[in-house]
CSV table of C-alpha atoms in Angstrom, one decimal:
chain,number,residue,atom,x,y,z
L,227,MET,CA,48.3,3.1,-62.2
L,228,THR,CA,48.3,4.1,-58.5
L,229,GLN,CA,45.1,3.2,-56.7
L,230,GLN,CA,43.2,6.2,-55.4
L,231,THR,CA,41.9,6.3,-51.9
L,232,HIS,CA,38.5,7.4,-50.8
L,233,ALA,CA,39.6,10.1,-48.3
L,234,THR,CA,38.3,13.6,-48.5
L,235,PRO,CA,40.6,16.3,-50.1
L,236,ALA,CA,42.7,18.4,-47.8
L,237,SER,CA,41.6,21.9,-46.9
L,238,GLY,CA,41.4,24.1,-49.9
L,239,GLU,CA,41.7,21.2,-52.4
L,240,GLY,CA,39.3,21.5,-55.2
L,241,THR,CA,38.3,25.0,-54.4
L,242,GLY,CA,40.4,26.8,-56.9
L,243,THR,CA,43.2,27.9,-54.5
L,244,PRO,CA,46.2,29.6,-56.1
L,245,GLY,CA,48.3,27.3,-58.2
L,246,GLU,CA,45.7,24.5,-58.1
L,247,PRO,CA,43.1,23.8,-60.8
L,248,ARG,CA,39.4,24.1,-59.7
L,249,ARG,CA,37.7,20.7,-59.4
L,250,ASP,CA,34.1,19.8,-59.8
L,251,PRO,CA,32.9,19.0,-56.2
L,252,ARG,CA,30.8,16.2,-57.6
L,253,LEU,CA,34.0,14.3,-58.4
L,254,LEU,CA,35.3,14.4,-54.8
L,255,VAL,CA,34.7,11.3,-52.7
L,256,THR,CA,33.9,12.0,-49.1
L,257,ALA,CA,35.4,10.2,-46.1
L,258,ALA,CA,33.4,7.3,-44.7
L,259,SER,CA,32.5,9.1,-41.5
L,260,PRO,CA,29.7,11.3,-40.2
L,261,SER,CA,32.0,14.4,-40.5
L,262,GLY,CA,32.8,13.5,-44.1
L,263,TRP,CA,29.1,13.0,-45.0
L,264,LEU,CA,28.2,16.3,-43.3
L,265,LYS,CA,30.9,18.1,-45.3
L,266,ALA,CA,29.5,16.6,-48.5
L,267,LEU,CA,26.0,17.7,-47.5
L,268,ARG,CA,27.1,21.3,-46.9
L,269,ARG,CA,29.0,21.3,-50.2
L,270,ASN,CA,25.9,20.1,-52.0
L,271,VAL,CA,23.6,22.6,-50.4
L,272,ARG,CA,26.0,25.5,-51.2
L,273,GLY,CA,26.1,24.3,-54.8
L,274,GLY,CA,22.3,24.1,-55.1
L,275,GLU,CA,22.1,20.3,-54.9
L,276,LEU,CA,19.2,20.0,-52.5
L,277,GLY,CA,18.2,16.5,-53.6
L,278,PRO,CA,15.1,14.9,-52.0
L,279,VAL,CA,15.8,16.5,-48.6
L,280,PRO,CA,13.1,19.3,-48.9
L,281,VAL,CA,10.5,16.8,-50.0
L,282,ILE,CA,11.3,14.3,-47.2
L,283,ILE,CA,11.1,17.1,-44.6
L,284,GLY,CA,7.8,18.2,-46.1
L,285,LEU,CA,6.4,14.7,-45.8
L,286,ILE,CA,7.4,14.5,-42.2
L,287,LEU,CA,5.8,17.9,-41.4
L,288,ILE,CA,2.6,16.9,-43.3
L,289,ALA,CA,2.4,13.7,-41.3
L,290,VAL,CA,3.0,15.4,-38.0
L,291,VAL,CA,0.4,18.1,-38.7
L,292,PHE,CA,-2.4,15.8,-39.9
L,293,GLN,CA,-1.8,13.2,-37.2
L,294,SER,CA,-2.1,15.8,-34.5
L,295,MET,CA,-5.5,16.8,-36.0
L,296,ASN,CA,-6.8,13.3,-36.6
L,297,ASP,CA,-5.2,10.2,-35.0
L,298,ARG,CA,-6.4,8.0,-37.8
L,299,TYR,CA,-4.1,9.7,-40.3
L,300,LEU,CA,-1.1,7.3,-39.8
L,301,SER,CA,-3.3,4.3,-39.3
L,302,ALA,CA,-2.4,1.2,-41.5
L,303,GLN,CA,-5.7,1.4,-43.3
L,304,ASN,CA,-5.3,5.0,-44.3
L,305,LEU,CA,-1.7,4.6,-45.4
L,306,SER,CA,-2.6,1.5,-47.4
L,307,ASN,CA,-5.4,3.4,-49.1
L,308,LEU,CA,-3.0,6.2,-49.8
L,309,THR,CA,-0.6,4.0,-51.7
L,310,VAL,CA,-3.4,2.7,-53.9
L,311,GLN,CA,-4.8,6.2,-54.6
L,312,ILE,CA,-1.5,7.6,-55.8
L,313,ALA,CA,-0.8,4.8,-58.2
L,314,ALA,CA,-2.8,6.1,-61.2
L,315,VAL,CA,-1.6,9.7,-61.1
L,316,GLY,CA,1.9,8.5,-60.1
L,317,LEU,CA,2.2,6.6,-63.3
L,318,MET,CA,1.2,9.7,-65.3
L,319,THR,CA,3.7,11.7,-63.3
L,320,THR,CA,6.5,9.3,-64.3
L,321,GLY,CA,5.7,9.9,-67.9
L,322,VAL,CA,5.5,13.7,-67.4
L,323,ILE,CA,9.0,13.6,-65.8
L,324,MET,CA,10.4,12.1,-69.0
L,325,VAL,CA,9.0,15.1,-71.0
L,326,LEU,CA,10.2,17.6,-68.4
L,327,LEU,CA,13.7,16.3,-68.6
L,328,LEU,CA,13.7,17.4,-72.3
L,329,GLY,CA,12.6,20.9,-71.1
L,330,GLU,CA,9.2,20.4,-72.7
L,331,ILE,CA,5.6,19.9,-71.4
L,332,ASP,CA,2.9,17.4,-72.2
L,333,LEU,CA,-0.6,18.8,-71.6
L,334,SER,CA,-2.4,15.7,-73.0
L,335,VAL,CA,-1.6,13.1,-70.4
L,336,GLY,CA,-5.0,13.5,-68.7
L,337,SER,CA,-6.9,13.2,-72.0
L,338,VAL,CA,-4.8,10.2,-73.1
L,339,SER,CA,-5.5,8.4,-69.8
L,340,GLY,CA,-9.2,9.0,-70.3
L,341,LEU,CA,-9.0,7.8,-73.9
L,342,SER,CA,-7.2,4.7,-72.9
L,343,ALA,CA,-9.7,4.1,-70.1
L,344,ALA,CA,-12.6,4.4,-72.7
L,345,VAL,CA,-10.8,2.0,-75.1
L,346,LEU,CA,-10.3,-0.5,-72.3
L,347,ALA,CA,-13.9,-0.4,-71.0
L,348,VAL,CA,-15.6,-0.4,-74.5
L,349,LEU,CA,-13.5,-3.4,-75.7
L,350,ALA,CA,-13.9,-5.4,-72.5
L,351,VAL,CA,-17.6,-4.7,-71.9
L,352,ARG,CA,-19.3,-3.8,-75.1
L,353,PHE,CA,-17.3,-6.1,-77.4
L,354,GLY,CA,-16.7,-8.9,-74.9
L,355,VAL,CA,-12.9,-8.9,-75.6
L,356,SER,CA,-10.7,-10.6,-73.0
L,357,GLU,CA,-9.8,-8.1,-70.3
L,358,TRP,CA,-6.1,-8.8,-70.7
L,359,VAL,CA,-6.4,-8.1,-74.5
L,360,ALA,CA,-8.3,-4.9,-73.7
L,361,ILE,CA,-5.6,-3.8,-71.3
L,362,GLY,CA,-3.0,-4.4,-74.0
L,363,ALA,CA,-5.1,-2.5,-76.6
L,364,ALA,CA,-5.4,0.5,-74.2
L,365,VAL,CA,-1.7,0.6,-73.6
L,366,LEU,CA,-1.1,0.4,-77.4
L,367,ALA,CA,-3.5,3.3,-77.9
L,368,GLY,CA,-1.5,5.4,-75.5
L,369,LEU,CA,1.8,4.5,-77.2
L,370,LEU,CA,0.5,5.4,-80.7
L,371,VAL,CA,-0.9,8.7,-79.4
L,372,GLY,CA,2.5,9.6,-77.9
L,373,LEU,CA,4.4,8.6,-81.0
L,374,LEU,CA,2.1,10.8,-83.1
L,375,HIS,CA,2.7,13.8,-80.7
L,376,GLY,CA,6.5,13.1,-80.9
L,377,VAL,CA,6.6,13.0,-84.7
L,378,ILE,CA,4.7,16.2,-85.1
L,379,PHE,CA,6.9,17.9,-82.5
L,380,ALA,CA,10.3,16.5,-83.7
L,381,LYS,CA,9.8,16.3,-87.4
L,382,LEU,CA,7.4,19.2,-88.2
L,383,GLY,CA,8.8,21.6,-85.6
L,384,VAL,CA,5.4,22.3,-84.0
L,385,PRO,CA,6.0,23.4,-80.3
L,386,ALA,CA,5.2,20.6,-77.8
L,387,PHE,CA,2.9,22.9,-75.9
L,388,VAL,CA,0.7,23.4,-79.0
L,389,VAL,CA,0.8,19.7,-80.1
L,390,THR,CA,-0.2,18.4,-76.7
L,391,LEU,CA,-2.8,21.2,-76.1
L,392,ALA,CA,-4.4,20.1,-79.3
L,393,GLY,CA,-4.1,16.5,-78.0
L,394,LEU,CA,-5.8,17.5,-74.8
L,395,LEU,CA,-8.8,18.7,-76.7
L,396,GLY,CA,-8.9,16.1,-79.5
L,397,TRP,CA,-8.3,13.0,-77.4
L,398,GLN,CA,-10.9,14.1,-74.9
L,399,GLY,CA,-13.4,14.5,-77.7
L,400,LEU,CA,-12.6,10.9,-78.9
L,401,HIS,CA,-12.9,9.7,-75.3
L,402,LEU,CA,-16.4,11.2,-75.2
L,403,TYR,CA,-17.3,9.8,-78.6
L,404,LEU,CA,-16.3,6.2,-77.6
L,405,LEU,CA,-18.5,6.4,-74.5
L,406,ASP,CA,-21.4,7.9,-76.5
L,407,SER,CA,-24.6,9.0,-74.8
L,408,SER,CA,-24.3,6.6,-71.9
L,409,GLY,CA,-21.4,8.6,-70.5
L,410,SER,CA,-20.1,5.6,-68.5
L,411,VAL,CA,-19.2,2.0,-69.0
L,412,ASN,CA,-19.1,-0.2,-65.9
L,413,THR,CA,-16.5,-3.0,-65.7
L,414,SER,CA,-16.4,-6.2,-63.7
L,415,ALA,CA,-15.5,-6.1,-60.1
L,416,ASN,CA,-13.8,-9.6,-60.3
L,417,GLY,CA,-11.8,-9.6,-63.5
L,418,ALA,CA,-8.3,-8.8,-64.5
L,419,ILE,CA,-9.0,-5.1,-64.6
L,420,ALA,CA,-10.2,-4.9,-61.0
L,421,MET,CA,-7.4,-7.2,-59.9
L,422,LEU,CA,-4.9,-4.4,-60.5
L,423,THR,CA,-6.0,-2.3,-57.6
L,424,GLN,CA,-7.9,-4.9,-55.5
L,425,THR,CA,-5.0,-7.3,-55.0
L,426,TYR,CA,-3.0,-7.4,-51.8
L,427,PHE,CA,-0.1,-9.7,-51.1
L,428,VAL,CA,0.3,-11.8,-47.9
L,429,PRO,CA,2.9,-10.6,-45.4
L,430,VAL,CA,5.6,-13.0,-46.4
L,431,VAL,CA,5.6,-11.6,-50.0
L,432,GLY,CA,6.2,-8.1,-48.7
L,433,TRP,CA,9.1,-9.2,-46.5
L,434,ALA,CA,10.6,-11.2,-49.4
L,435,LEU,CA,10.5,-8.1,-51.6
L,436,VAL,CA,12.3,-6.1,-48.9
L,437,VAL,CA,15.1,-8.7,-48.6
L,438,LEU,CA,15.4,-9.0,-52.4
L,439,THR,CA,15.5,-5.3,-52.9
L,440,VAL,CA,18.2,-4.6,-50.3
L,441,LEU,CA,20.3,-7.6,-51.5
L,442,LEU,CA,20.1,-6.5,-55.2
L,443,TYR,CA,21.0,-2.9,-54.2
L,444,MET,CA,24.0,-4.1,-52.2
L,445,GLY,CA,25.2,-6.5,-54.9
L,446,THR,CA,24.9,-3.8,-57.6
L,447,VAL,CA,26.8,-1.2,-55.6
L,448,PHE,CA,29.5,-3.7,-54.5
L,449,ALA,CA,30.0,-4.7,-58.2
L,450,VAL,CA,30.2,-1.0,-59.3
L,451,GLU,CA,32.6,0.0,-56.5
L,452,ARG,CA,34.8,-3.0,-57.1
L,453,ARG,CA,35.2,-2.1,-60.8
L,454,ARG,CA,36.1,1.5,-59.8
L,455,ARG,CA,38.6,0.3,-57.2
L,456,LEU,CA,40.3,-2.0,-59.7
L,457,ALA,CA,40.4,0.8,-62.3
L,458,GLY,CA,42.1,3.1,-59.8
L,459,LEU,CA,39.2,5.4,-59.5
L,460,PRO,CA,37.7,6.9,-56.3
L,461,TYR,CA,35.3,4.4,-54.7
L,462,LYS,CA,32.9,4.1,-51.8
L,463,PRO,CA,34.3,2.1,-48.9
L,464,LEU,CA,32.5,-0.9,-47.4
L,465,VAL,CA,31.1,1.0,-44.4
L,466,GLU,CA,29.5,3.6,-46.7
L,467,VAL,CA,27.9,0.9,-48.8
L,468,LEU,CA,26.5,-0.8,-45.7
L,469,PHE,CA,25.3,2.6,-44.4
L,470,ARG,CA,23.5,3.4,-47.6
L,471,SER,CA,21.9,-0.1,-47.7
L,472,ALA,CA,20.7,0.4,-44.1
L,473,LEU,CA,19.2,3.8,-45.1
L,474,LEU,CA,17.3,2.0,-47.9
L,475,ALA,CA,16.2,-0.8,-45.7
L,476,VAL,CA,14.7,1.4,-43.0
L,477,PRO,CA,11.8,2.9,-45.0
L,478,LEU,CA,11.2,-0.4,-46.8
L,479,VAL,CA,10.9,-2.4,-43.5
L,480,GLY,CA,8.7,0.3,-42.0
L,481,GLY,CA,6.5,0.6,-45.0
L,482,VAL,CA,5.9,-3.1,-45.4
L,483,TRP,CA,5.3,-3.5,-41.7
L,484,VAL,CA,2.6,-0.8,-41.7
L,485,LEU,CA,1.0,-2.2,-44.9
L,486,ASN,CA,0.9,-5.7,-43.5
L,487,GLN,CA,-1.1,-4.4,-40.5
L,488,TYR,CA,-4.0,-3.9,-42.9
L,489,LYS,CA,-4.3,-6.1,-46.0
L,490,GLY,CA,-0.7,-6.4,-47.1
L,491,VAL,CA,1.3,-4.7,-49.9
L,492,PRO,CA,-1.0,-3.6,-52.7
L,493,LEU,CA,-0.3,-4.7,-56.2
L,494,ALA,CA,-1.1,-1.3,-57.6
L,495,PHE,CA,1.6,0.4,-55.5
L,496,LEU,CA,4.1,-2.3,-56.6
L,497,ILE,CA,3.3,-1.7,-60.2
L,498,PHE,CA,3.8,2.1,-59.7
L,499,VAL,CA,7.1,1.6,-57.8
L,500,GLY,CA,8.3,-1.0,-60.3
L,501,PHE,CA,7.9,1.5,-63.2
L,502,VAL,CA,9.7,4.2,-61.2
L,503,VAL,CA,12.6,1.9,-60.4
L,504,ALA,CA,12.8,0.6,-64.0
L,505,LEU,CA,12.8,4.2,-65.4
L,506,ASP,CA,15.4,5.3,-62.9
L,507,LEU,CA,17.7,2.5,-64.0
L,508,ILE,CA,17.2,3.4,-67.6
L,509,LEU,CA,17.9,7.0,-67.0
L,510,ARG,CA,21.0,6.5,-64.9
L,511,LYS,CA,22.5,3.3,-66.2
L,512,THR,CA,21.9,3.2,-70.0
L,513,LYS,CA,23.1,5.1,-73.0
L,514,TYR,CA,19.5,6.1,-73.8
L,515,GLY,CA,19.1,7.7,-70.4
L,516,ARG,CA,22.2,9.7,-70.8
L,517,MET,CA,21.0,10.9,-74.2
L,518,VAL,CA,17.7,12.1,-72.7
L,519,TYR,CA,19.6,14.2,-70.1
L,520,ALA,CA,21.9,15.5,-72.9
L,521,VAL,CA,19.0,16.6,-75.1
L,522,GLY,CA,17.3,18.2,-72.1
L,523,GLY,CA,20.5,20.1,-71.2
L,524,SER,CA,21.1,21.4,-74.7
L,525,SER,CA,19.5,19.9,-77.8
L,526,GLU,CA,22.0,21.6,-80.1
L,527,ALA,CA,25.0,20.4,-78.2
L,528,ALA,CA,23.5,16.9,-78.2
L,529,ARG,CA,22.9,17.0,-81.9
L,530,ARG,CA,26.6,18.0,-82.5
L,531,ALA,CA,27.6,15.2,-80.3
L,532,GLY,CA,26.0,12.7,-82.7
L,533,ILE,CA,22.8,12.1,-80.7
L,534,SER,CA,19.6,11.6,-82.7
L,535,VAL,CA,17.6,14.3,-81.1
L,536,ASP,CA,14.4,13.5,-83.1
L,537,PHE,CA,14.5,9.9,-82.0
L,538,ILE,CA,14.9,10.9,-78.3
L,539,ARG,CA,12.0,13.3,-78.5
L,540,ILE,CA,9.7,10.9,-80.3
L,541,SER,CA,10.5,8.0,-77.9
L,542,VAL,CA,10.1,10.2,-74.8
L,543,PHE,CA,6.6,11.3,-75.9
L,544,GLY,CA,5.7,7.7,-76.6
L,545,ILE,CA,6.8,6.6,-73.2
L,546,ALA,CA,4.9,9.5,-71.5
L,547,SER,CA,1.6,8.6,-73.2
L,548,THR,CA,2.1,4.9,-72.6
L,549,LEU,CA,2.4,5.6,-68.9
L,550,ALA,CA,-0.6,8.0,-69.1
L,551,ALA,CA,-2.5,5.0,-70.6
L,552,LEU,CA,-1.5,2.8,-67.7
L,553,GLY,CA,-2.7,5.5,-65.3
L,554,GLY,CA,-6.1,5.5,-67.0
L,555,ILE,CA,-6.2,1.7,-66.7
L,556,MET,CA,-5.6,2.1,-62.9
L,557,LEU,CA,-8.4,4.7,-62.7
L,558,VAL,CA,-10.8,2.2,-64.3
L,559,SER,CA,-9.6,-0.6,-62.0
L,560,ARG,CA,-10.2,1.5,-58.9
L,561,ASN,CA,-13.6,2.9,-59.9
L,562,PHE,CA,-14.9,-0.2,-61.7
L,563,ALA,CA,-15.9,2.1,-64.6
L,564,ALA,CA,-14.7,4.4,-67.3
L,565,SER,CA,-16.7,7.7,-67.4
L,566,VAL,CA,-16.6,11.0,-69.2
L,567,SER,CA,-14.7,12.4,-66.1
L,568,THR,CA,-12.0,9.7,-66.2
L,569,GLY,CA,-8.7,11.6,-66.8
L,570,GLY,CA,-10.6,14.8,-67.6
L,571,GLY,CA,-10.5,16.3,-64.1
L,572,GLU,CA,-7.5,17.3,-62.0
L,573,GLU,CA,-5.2,14.4,-63.1
L,574,LEU,CA,-3.2,16.5,-65.5
L,575,MET,CA,-2.4,19.3,-63.1
L,576,MET,CA,-1.7,16.8,-60.3
L,577,ALA,CA,0.7,14.9,-62.5
L,578,ILE,CA,2.7,18.0,-63.4
L,579,ALA,CA,2.6,19.3,-59.9
L,580,ALA,CA,3.8,16.0,-58.4
L,581,ALA,CA,6.7,15.9,-60.9
L,582,VAL,CA,7.9,19.4,-59.9
L,583,ILE,CA,7.2,19.0,-56.2
L,584,GLY,CA,9.3,15.8,-56.3
L,585,GLY,CA,12.3,17.6,-57.6
L,586,THR,CA,12.2,17.6,-61.4
L,587,SER,CA,13.3,20.9,-63.0
L,588,LEU,CA,11.0,22.7,-65.3
L,589,PHE,CA,14.0,23.9,-67.2
L,590,GLY,CA,15.1,20.5,-68.5
L,591,GLY,CA,18.0,18.2,-67.9
L,592,ARG,CA,17.6,17.8,-64.2
L,593,GLY,CA,15.4,15.3,-62.2
L,594,ASN,CA,14.9,11.6,-61.8
L,595,ALA,CA,12.1,9.0,-61.8
L,596,TYR,CA,11.9,9.0,-58.0
L,597,SER,CA,10.4,12.5,-58.2
L,598,ALA,CA,7.1,10.8,-59.2
L,599,LEU,CA,7.1,8.7,-56.0
L,600,LEU,CA,8.1,11.6,-53.7
L,601,GLY,CA,5.8,14.1,-55.4
L,602,GLY,CA,2.9,11.7,-55.5
L,603,LEU,CA,3.3,10.9,-51.8
L,604,VAL,CA,3.3,14.6,-50.9
L,605,LEU,CA,0.1,15.3,-52.9
L,606,GLY,CA,-1.6,12.1,-51.8
L,607,ALA,CA,-0.7,12.8,-48.1
L,608,ILE,CA,-2.3,16.3,-48.4
L,609,ALA,CA,-5.4,15.0,-50.1
L,610,SER,CA,-5.8,12.1,-47.6
L,611,GLY,CA,-5.4,14.4,-44.6
L,612,LEU,CA,-7.9,16.9,-45.8
L,613,LEU,CA,-10.4,14.1,-46.6
L,614,LEU,CA,-10.1,12.8,-43.1
L,615,LEU,CA,-10.7,16.4,-41.8
L,616,GLN,CA,-13.7,16.7,-44.2
L,617,MET,CA,-12.4,19.8,-45.8
L,618,GLU,CA,-13.5,21.2,-49.1
L,619,SER,CA,-11.6,20.5,-52.3
L,620,SER,CA,-11.0,24.2,-52.6
L,621,VAL,CA,-8.7,24.0,-49.6
L,622,ARG,CA,-6.7,21.2,-51.1
L,623,PHE,CA,-6.2,23.1,-54.3
L,624,MET,CA,-5.0,26.1,-52.5
L,625,ILE,CA,-2.6,24.1,-50.4
L,626,THR,CA,-1.3,22.2,-53.4
L,627,ALA,CA,-0.8,25.5,-55.3
L,628,ALA,CA,1.3,26.8,-52.3
L,629,VAL,CA,3.4,23.6,-52.2
L,630,LEU,CA,3.9,23.7,-56.0
L,631,LEU,CA,5.0,27.4,-55.8
L,632,ILE,CA,7.5,26.6,-53.0
L,633,ALA,CA,8.9,23.7,-55.1
L,634,VAL,CA,9.4,25.9,-58.2
L,635,ILE,CA,11.1,28.6,-56.0
L,636,LEU,CA,13.5,26.0,-54.6
L,637,ASP,CA,14.2,24.9,-58.1
L,638,ALA,CA,15.0,28.4,-59.2
L,639,ILE,CA,17.2,29.0,-56.2
L,640,SER,CA,19.1,25.7,-56.7
L,641,ARG,CA,19.7,26.7,-60.4
L,642,ARG,CA,21.1,30.0,-59.3
L,643,GLY,CA,23.3,28.2,-56.8
L,644,ARG,CA,24.6,25.8,-59.4
L,645,LYS,CA,25.3,28.7,-61.8
L,646,THR,CA,27.2,30.6,-59.1
L,647,HIS,CA,29.3,27.6,-58.3
L,648,ALA,CA,29.9,26.8,-62.0
L,649,ARG,CA,28.0,23.5,-61.6
L,650,GLY,CA,25.0,24.0,-63.8
L,651,GLY,CA,23.8,25.4,-67.1
L,652,ALA,CA,22.1,28.7,-67.7
């Protein structure tokens, strides 16, 4: 087999010119040069593949606007607090993304987080159970709730909207029952629960994580591209791999440097990012992840292809509720208490909004785990800026609504672009 090069196609190639079959532009490999990358960017934009660019631009604009209004906005302390504050809702968002990839919705994540928070606090405080055991029980409670939702949805055919709406009400009621008349259970400020959001790593740990992350990324990409080259498939050249690695290193180095100016890298943020990375690898690199996208694209086509649609649906709802439970644990850790308001406020809407703002499609089959990180940063950045400016929550809700609407409009436009270029579904 003749080895294929990584050069860009000649003018007109892959565009459906007379006498030549039309090629999917996603299969074309760009030249390793600025002009090649620009051509790829233009091709993606025309085809509706906007990627994270709108979100990144939005984050930059948010930072510029709020920093101009309050010079403490980009301070190390404020940015460090921001990373801890987004961890709880960010974990819930990661679970919501899994459900949205199926083209479904989970309205119960807020109530499940509150229920898990109540289970954690009641076991650890009232029954004197080890805090680590209580954390495990809270996570297990979330998993069981999600599996129950999934079974009712997949096996009984009850719409996910109805199932999780009932869960929103029912689990909130059980949450209130567990806390009884006291309405709140205070947890220790020094135990394992508090450690989750009160732990910060010394600077050397942060730098070690940066080096390890970049080396793992480079090693993984080199291995993949080597296999493609040996198989005679298009592959990324060395210069492009190095360029992509440098792009990854820049925000990592900048972020760790800023966080080290205050207390260091917070454990809560590392937990959140760790789940995001793990879920991204599952979705992109495993058979299970490909099946999730397949079911989200067309459940009937997936079923005819031999995929167990029921298993995928049940497992996804189980994962979503488990991550919601982890979010509830983070809320207890940050507030040193589980109360009737834990998970019962704006957490649900913020989790869904963050997923959509981060780039996950409401129509199923499109999105990735990093949407949780990007969307969480956008909403957290807005909330942090308005808090510094001492503005009312009403203003934050209105701004969040506007950002969410813009994200949905961009999603609809990109779907139309993909349909026009024969690159997406209906």
